[in-house]
Each structure stands twice: as C-alpha cells, then as structure tokens.
N, CA, C and O atoms as a Tinker XYZ file with bonds, in Angstrom:
   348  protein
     1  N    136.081000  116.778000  112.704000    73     2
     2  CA   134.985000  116.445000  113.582000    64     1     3
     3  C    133.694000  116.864000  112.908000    63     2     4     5
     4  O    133.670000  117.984000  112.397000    81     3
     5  N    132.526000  116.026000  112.842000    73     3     6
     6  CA   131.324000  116.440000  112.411000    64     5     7
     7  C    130.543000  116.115000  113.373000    63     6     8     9
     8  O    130.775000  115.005000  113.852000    81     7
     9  N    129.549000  116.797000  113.901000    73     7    10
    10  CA   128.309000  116.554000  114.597000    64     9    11
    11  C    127.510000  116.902000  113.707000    63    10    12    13
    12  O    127.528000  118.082000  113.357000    81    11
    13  N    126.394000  115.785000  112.962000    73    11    14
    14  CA   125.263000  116.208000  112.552000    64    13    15
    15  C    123.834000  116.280000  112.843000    63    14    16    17
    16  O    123.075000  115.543000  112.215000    81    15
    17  N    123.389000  117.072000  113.711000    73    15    18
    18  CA   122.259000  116.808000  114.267000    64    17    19
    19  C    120.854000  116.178000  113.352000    63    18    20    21
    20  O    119.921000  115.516000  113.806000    81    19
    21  N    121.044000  116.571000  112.128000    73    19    22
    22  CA   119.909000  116.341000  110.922000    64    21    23
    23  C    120.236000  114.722000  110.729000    63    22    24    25
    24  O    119.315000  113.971000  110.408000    81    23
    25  N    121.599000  114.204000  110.937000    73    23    26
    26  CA   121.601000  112.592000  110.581000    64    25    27
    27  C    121.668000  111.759000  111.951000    63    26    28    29
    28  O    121.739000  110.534000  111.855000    81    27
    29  N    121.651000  112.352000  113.213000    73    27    30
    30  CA   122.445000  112.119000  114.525000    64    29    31
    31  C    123.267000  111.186000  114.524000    63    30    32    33
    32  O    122.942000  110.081000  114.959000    81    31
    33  N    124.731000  111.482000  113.944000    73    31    34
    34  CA   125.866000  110.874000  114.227000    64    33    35
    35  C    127.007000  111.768000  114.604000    63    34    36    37
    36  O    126.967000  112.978000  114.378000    81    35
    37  N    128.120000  111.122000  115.230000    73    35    38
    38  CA   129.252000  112.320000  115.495000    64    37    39
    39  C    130.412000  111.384000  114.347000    63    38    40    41
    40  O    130.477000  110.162000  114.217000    81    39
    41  N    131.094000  112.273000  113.750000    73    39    42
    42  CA   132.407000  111.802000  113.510000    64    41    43
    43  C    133.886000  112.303000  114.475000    63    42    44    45
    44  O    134.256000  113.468000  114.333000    81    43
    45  N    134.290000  111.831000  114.963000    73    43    46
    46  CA   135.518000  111.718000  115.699000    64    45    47
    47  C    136.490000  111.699000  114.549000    63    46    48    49
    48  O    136.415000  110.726000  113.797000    81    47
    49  N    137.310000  112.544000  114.319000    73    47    50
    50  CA   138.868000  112.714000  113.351000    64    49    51
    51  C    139.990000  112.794000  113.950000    63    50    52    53
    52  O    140.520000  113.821000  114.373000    81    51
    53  N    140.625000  111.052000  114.036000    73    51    54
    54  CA   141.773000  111.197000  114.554000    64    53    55
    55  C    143.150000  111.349000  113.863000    63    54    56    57
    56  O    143.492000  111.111000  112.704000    81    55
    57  N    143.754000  111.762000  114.803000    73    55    58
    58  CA   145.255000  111.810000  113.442000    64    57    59
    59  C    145.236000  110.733000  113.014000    63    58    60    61
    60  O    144.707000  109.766000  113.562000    81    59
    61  N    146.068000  110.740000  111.500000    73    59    62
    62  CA   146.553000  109.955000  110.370000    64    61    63
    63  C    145.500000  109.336000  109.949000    63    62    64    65
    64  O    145.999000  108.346000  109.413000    81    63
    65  N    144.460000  109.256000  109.838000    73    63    66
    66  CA   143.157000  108.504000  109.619000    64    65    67
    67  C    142.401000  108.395000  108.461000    63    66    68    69
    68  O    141.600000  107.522000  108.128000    81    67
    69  N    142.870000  109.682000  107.739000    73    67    70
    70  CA   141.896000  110.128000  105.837000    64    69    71
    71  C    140.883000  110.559000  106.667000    63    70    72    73
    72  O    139.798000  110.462000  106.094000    81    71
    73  N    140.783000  111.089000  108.022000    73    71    74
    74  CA   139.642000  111.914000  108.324000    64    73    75
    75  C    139.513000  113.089000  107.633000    63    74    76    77
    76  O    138.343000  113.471000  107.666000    81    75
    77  N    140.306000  113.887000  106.961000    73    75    78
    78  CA   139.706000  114.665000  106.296000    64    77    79
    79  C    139.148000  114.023000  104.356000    63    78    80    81
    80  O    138.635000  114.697000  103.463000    81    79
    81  N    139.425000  112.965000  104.351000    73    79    82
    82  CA   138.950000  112.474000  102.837000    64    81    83
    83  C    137.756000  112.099000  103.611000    63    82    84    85
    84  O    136.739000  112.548000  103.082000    81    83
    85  N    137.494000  111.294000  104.896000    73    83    86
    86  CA   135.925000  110.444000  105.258000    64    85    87
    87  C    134.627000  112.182000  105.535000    63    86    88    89
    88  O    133.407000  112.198000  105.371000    81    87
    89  N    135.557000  113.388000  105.979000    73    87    90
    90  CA   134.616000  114.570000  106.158000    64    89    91
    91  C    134.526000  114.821000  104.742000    63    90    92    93
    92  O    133.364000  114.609000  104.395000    81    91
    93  N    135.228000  115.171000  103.799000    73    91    94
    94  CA   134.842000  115.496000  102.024000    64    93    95
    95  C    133.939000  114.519000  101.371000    63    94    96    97
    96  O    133.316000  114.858000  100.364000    81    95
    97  N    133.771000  112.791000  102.097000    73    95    98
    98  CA   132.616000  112.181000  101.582000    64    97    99
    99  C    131.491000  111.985000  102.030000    63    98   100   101
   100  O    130.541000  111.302000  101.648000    81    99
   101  N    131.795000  113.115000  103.491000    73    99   102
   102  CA   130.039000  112.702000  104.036000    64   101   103
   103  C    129.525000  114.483000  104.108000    63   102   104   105
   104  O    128.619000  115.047000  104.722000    81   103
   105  N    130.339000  114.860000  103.388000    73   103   106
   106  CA   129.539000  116.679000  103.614000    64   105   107
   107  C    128.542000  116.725000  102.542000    63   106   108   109
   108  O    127.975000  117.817000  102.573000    81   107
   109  N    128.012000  115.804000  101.403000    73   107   110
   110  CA   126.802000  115.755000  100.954000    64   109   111
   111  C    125.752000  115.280000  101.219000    63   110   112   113
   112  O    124.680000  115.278000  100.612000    81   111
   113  N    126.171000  114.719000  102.475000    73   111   114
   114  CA   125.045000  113.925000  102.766000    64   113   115
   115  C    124.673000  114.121000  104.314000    63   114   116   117
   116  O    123.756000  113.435000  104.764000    81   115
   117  N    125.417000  115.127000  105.242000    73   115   118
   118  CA   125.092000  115.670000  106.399000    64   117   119
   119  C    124.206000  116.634000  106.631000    63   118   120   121
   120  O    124.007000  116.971000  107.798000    81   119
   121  N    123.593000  117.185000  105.696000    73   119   122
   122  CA   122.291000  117.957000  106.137000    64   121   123
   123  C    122.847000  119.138000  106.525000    63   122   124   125
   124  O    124.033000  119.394000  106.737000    81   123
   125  N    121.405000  120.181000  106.636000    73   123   126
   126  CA   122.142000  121.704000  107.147000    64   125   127
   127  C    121.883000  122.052000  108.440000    63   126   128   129
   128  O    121.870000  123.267000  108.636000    81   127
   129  N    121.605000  121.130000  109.675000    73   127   130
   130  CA   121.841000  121.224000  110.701000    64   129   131
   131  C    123.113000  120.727000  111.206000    63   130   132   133
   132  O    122.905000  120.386000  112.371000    81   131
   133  N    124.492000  120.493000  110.854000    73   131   134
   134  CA   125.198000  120.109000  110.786000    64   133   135
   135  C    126.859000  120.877000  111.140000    63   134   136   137
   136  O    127.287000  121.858000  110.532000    81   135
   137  N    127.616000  120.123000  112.287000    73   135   138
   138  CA   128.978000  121.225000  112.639000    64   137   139
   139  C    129.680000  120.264000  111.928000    63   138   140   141
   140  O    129.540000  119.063000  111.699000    81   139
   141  N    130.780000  121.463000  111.537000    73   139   142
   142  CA   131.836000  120.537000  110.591000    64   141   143
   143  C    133.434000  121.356000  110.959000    63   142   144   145
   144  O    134.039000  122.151000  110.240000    81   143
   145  N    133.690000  121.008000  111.866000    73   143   146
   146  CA   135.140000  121.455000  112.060000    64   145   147
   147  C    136.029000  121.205000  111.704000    63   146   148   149
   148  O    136.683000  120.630000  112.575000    81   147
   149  N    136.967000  121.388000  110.034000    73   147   150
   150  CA   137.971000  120.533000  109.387000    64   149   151
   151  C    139.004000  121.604000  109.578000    63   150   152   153
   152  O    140.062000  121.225000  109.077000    81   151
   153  N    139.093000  122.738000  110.087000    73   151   154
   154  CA   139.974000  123.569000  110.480000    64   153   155
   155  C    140.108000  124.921000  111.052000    63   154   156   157
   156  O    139.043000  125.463000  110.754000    81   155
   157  N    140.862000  125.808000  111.741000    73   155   158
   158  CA   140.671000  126.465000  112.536000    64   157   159
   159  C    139.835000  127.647000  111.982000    63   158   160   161
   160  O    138.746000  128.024000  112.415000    81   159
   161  N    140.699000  128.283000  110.712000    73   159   162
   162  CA   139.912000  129.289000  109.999000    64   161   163
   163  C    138.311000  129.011000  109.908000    63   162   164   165
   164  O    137.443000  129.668000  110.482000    81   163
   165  N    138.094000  127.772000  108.968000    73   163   166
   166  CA   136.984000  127.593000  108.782000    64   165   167
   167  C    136.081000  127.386000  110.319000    63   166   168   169
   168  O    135.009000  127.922000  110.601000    81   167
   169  N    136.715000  126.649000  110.985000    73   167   170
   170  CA   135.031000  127.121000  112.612000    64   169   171
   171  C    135.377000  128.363000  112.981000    63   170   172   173
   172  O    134.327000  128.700000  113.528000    81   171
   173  N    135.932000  129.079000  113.054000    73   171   174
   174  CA   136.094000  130.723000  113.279000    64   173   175
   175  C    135.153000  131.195000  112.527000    63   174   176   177
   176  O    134.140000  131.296000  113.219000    81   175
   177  N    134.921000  131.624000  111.190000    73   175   178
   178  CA   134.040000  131.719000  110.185000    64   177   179
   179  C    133.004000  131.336000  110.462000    63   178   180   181
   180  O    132.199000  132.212000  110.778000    81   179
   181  N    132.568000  130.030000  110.481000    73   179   182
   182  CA   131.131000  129.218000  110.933000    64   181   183
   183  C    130.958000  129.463000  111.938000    63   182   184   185
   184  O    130.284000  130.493000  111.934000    81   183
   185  N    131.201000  129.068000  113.179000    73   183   186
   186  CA   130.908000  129.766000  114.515000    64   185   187
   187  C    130.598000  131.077000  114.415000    63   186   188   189
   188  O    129.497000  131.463000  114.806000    81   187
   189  N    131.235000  131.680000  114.044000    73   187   190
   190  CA   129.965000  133.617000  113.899000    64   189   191
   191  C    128.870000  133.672000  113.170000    63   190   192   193
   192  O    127.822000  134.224000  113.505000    81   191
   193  N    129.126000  132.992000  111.963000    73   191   194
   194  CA   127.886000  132.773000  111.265000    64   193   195
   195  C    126.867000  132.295000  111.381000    63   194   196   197
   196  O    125.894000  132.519000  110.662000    81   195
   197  N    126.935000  131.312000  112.612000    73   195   198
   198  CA   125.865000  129.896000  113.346000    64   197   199
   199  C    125.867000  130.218000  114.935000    63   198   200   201
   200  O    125.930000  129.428000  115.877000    81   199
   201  N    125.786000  131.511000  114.930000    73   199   202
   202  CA   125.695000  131.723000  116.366000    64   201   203
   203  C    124.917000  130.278000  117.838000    63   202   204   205
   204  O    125.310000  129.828000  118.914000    81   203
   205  N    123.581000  130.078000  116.850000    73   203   206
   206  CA   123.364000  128.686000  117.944000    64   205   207
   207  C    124.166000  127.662000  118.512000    63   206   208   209
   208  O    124.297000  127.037000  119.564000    81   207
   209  N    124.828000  127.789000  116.950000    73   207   210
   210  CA   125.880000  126.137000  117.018000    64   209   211
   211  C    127.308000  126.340000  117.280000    63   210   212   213
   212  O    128.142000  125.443000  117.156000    81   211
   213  N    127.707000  128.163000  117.833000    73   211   214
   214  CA   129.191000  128.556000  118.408000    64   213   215
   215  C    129.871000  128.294000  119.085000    63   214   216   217
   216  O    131.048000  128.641000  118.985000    81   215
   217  N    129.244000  127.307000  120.411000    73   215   218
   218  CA   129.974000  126.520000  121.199000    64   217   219
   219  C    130.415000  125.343000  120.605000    63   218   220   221
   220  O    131.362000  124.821000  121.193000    81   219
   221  N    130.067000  124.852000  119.754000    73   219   222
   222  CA   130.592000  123.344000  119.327000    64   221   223
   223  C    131.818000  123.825000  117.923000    63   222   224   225
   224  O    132.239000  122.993000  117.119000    81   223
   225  N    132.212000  125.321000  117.904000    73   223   226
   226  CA   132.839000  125.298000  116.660000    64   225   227
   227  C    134.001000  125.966000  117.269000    63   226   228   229
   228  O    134.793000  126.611000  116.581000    81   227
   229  N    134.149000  125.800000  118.799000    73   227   230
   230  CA   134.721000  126.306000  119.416000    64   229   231
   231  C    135.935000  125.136000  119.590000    63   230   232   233
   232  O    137.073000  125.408000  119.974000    81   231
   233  N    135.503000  123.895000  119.261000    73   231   234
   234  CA   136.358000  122.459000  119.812000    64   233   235
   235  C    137.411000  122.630000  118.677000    63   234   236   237
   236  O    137.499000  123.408000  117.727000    81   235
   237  N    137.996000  121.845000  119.032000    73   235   238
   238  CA   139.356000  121.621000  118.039000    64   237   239
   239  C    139.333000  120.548000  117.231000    63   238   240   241
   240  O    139.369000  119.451000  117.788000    81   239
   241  N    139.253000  120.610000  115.363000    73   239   242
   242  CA   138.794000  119.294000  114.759000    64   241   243
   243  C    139.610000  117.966000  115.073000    63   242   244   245
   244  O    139.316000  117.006000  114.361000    81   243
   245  N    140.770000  117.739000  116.210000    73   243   246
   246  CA   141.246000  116.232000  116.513000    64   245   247
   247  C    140.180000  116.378000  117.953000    63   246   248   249
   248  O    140.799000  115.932000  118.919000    81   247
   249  N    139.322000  116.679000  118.199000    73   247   250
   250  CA   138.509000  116.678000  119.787000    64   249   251
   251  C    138.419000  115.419000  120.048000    63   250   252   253
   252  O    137.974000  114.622000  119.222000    81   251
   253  N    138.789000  115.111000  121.115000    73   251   254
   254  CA   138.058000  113.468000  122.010000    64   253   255
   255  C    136.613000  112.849000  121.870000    63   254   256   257
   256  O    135.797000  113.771000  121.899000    81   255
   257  N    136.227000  112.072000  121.780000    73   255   258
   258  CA   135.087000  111.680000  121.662000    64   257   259
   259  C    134.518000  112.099000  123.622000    63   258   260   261
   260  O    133.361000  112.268000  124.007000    81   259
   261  N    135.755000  112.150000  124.438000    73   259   262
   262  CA   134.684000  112.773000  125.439000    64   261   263
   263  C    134.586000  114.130000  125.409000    63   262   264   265
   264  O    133.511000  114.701000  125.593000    81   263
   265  N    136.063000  114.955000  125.098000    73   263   266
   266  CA   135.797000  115.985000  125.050000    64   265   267
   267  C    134.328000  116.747000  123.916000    63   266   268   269
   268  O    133.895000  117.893000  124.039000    81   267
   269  N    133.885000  115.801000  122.989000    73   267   270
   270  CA   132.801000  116.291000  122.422000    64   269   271
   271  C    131.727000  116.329000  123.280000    63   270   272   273
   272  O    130.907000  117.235000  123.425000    81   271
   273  N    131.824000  114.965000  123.995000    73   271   274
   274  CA   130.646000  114.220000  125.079000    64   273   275
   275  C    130.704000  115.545000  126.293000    63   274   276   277
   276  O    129.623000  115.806000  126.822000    81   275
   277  N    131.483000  116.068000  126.570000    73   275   278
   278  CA   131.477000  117.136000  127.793000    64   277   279
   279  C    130.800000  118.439000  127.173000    63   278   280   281
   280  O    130.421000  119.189000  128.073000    81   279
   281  N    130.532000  118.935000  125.863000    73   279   282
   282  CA   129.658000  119.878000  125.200000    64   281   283
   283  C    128.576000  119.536000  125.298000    63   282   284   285
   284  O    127.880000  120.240000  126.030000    81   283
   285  N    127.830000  118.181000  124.558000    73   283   286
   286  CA   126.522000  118.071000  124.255000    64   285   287
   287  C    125.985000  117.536000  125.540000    63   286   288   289
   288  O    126.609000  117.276000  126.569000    81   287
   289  N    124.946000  117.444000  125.335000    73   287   290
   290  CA   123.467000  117.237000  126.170000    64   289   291
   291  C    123.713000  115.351000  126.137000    63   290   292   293
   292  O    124.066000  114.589000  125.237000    81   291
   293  N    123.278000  115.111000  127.755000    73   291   294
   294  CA   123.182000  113.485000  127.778000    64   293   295
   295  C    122.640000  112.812000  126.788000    63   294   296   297
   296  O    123.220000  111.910000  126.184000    81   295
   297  N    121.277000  113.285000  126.516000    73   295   298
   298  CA   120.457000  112.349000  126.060000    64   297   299
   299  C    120.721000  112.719000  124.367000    63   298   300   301
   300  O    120.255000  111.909000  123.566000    81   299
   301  N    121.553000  114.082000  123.757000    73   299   302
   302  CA   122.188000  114.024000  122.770000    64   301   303
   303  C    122.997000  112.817000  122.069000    63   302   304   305
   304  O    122.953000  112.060000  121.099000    81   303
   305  N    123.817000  113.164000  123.286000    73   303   306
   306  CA   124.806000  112.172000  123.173000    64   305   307
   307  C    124.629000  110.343000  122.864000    63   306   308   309
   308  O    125.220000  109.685000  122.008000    81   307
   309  N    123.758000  109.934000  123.742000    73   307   310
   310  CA   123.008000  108.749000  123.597000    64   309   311
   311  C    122.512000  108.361000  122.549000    63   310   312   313
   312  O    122.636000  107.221000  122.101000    81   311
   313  N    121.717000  109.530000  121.896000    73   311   314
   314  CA   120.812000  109.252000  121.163000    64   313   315
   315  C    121.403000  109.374000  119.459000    63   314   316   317
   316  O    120.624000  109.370000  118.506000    81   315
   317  N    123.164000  109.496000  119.291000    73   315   318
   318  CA   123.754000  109.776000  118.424000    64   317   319
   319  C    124.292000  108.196000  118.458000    63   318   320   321
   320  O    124.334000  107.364000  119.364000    81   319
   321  N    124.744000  108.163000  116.832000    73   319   322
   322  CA   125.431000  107.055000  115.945000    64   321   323
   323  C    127.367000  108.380000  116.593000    63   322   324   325
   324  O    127.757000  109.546000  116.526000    81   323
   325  N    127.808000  107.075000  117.094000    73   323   326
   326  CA   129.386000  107.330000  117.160000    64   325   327
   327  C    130.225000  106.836000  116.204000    63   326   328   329
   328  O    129.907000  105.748000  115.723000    81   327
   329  N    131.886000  107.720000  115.543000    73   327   330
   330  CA   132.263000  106.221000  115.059000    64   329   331
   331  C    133.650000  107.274000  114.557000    63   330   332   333
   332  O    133.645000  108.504000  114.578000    81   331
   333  N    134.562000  106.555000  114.207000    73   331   334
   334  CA   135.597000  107.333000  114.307000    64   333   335
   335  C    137.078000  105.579000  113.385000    63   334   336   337
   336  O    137.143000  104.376000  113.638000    81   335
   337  N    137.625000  106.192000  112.716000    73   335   338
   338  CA   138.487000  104.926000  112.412000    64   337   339
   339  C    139.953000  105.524000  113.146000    63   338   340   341
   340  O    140.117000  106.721000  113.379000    81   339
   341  N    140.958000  104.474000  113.453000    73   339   342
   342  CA   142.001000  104.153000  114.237000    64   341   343
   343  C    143.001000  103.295000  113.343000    63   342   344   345
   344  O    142.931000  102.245000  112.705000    81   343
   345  N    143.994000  104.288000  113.620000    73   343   346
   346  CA   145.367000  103.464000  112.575000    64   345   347
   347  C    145.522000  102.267000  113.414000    63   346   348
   348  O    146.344000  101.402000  113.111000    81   347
C-alpha cells in the first residue's frame, strides 16, 4: 500500500498482483511525504519514526481501498489518483 501525499495517489496492493515489484518502481518517484507499507516490520519502524503519519502505518499492506478510505479525510480521499491492478 502507498499513500503519497507529495504525488496524491493511493496504491492499493492486492494479492498475487507484482504489487510489491509496482511499490519497488514507484518508491523513486513518491516523494518524502509519502506512506509505504510493504510489510509489517517495516510500518512498525516507520510509524515511530513518522509519528504524524502513525495512523496510516498502522493498516495492513493488502488494506481495502475502503478500509484506506475509512482513515483519510473526505476531501483527501477525493482529491487522490486511485488505482490498484487485479488478477
């Protein structure tokens, strides 16, 4: 799962998908306002370190596109590029 607030898009990572090859080709280009949940250790780690951004590193990297939508802010949400690929 990526939320990048610096590009406003969400990535949605569903099983079997190369979601973790599509997060290794967009982490150069997501900016450093940016959550990147590719596994448990790692948002444990980031979440203490990013205290602002600790609720969103709290989700689980297969999260729902609503369950993301039930964290952020309406007009967040709206105002973000969605997109997610499907076997």
């Amino acid at each position: 799962m990526i939320i990048s607030f610096d590009r406003r898009f969400i990535f949605v990572h569903l099983h079997k998908t190369a979601g973790d090859s599509v997060t290794k080709g967009l982490m150069p280009h997501v900016g450093k306002n940016t959550v990147v949940v590719s596994n448990d250790l790692q948002a444990l780690r980031d979440g203490l370190r990013r205290r602002r951004l600790r609720r969103y590193y709290k989700m689980p990297k297969h999260s729902t596109a609503a369950e993301i939508r039930s964290v952020l802010d309406g007009d967040l949400w709206n105002g973000f590029y969605k997109f997610a690929f499907v076997p």
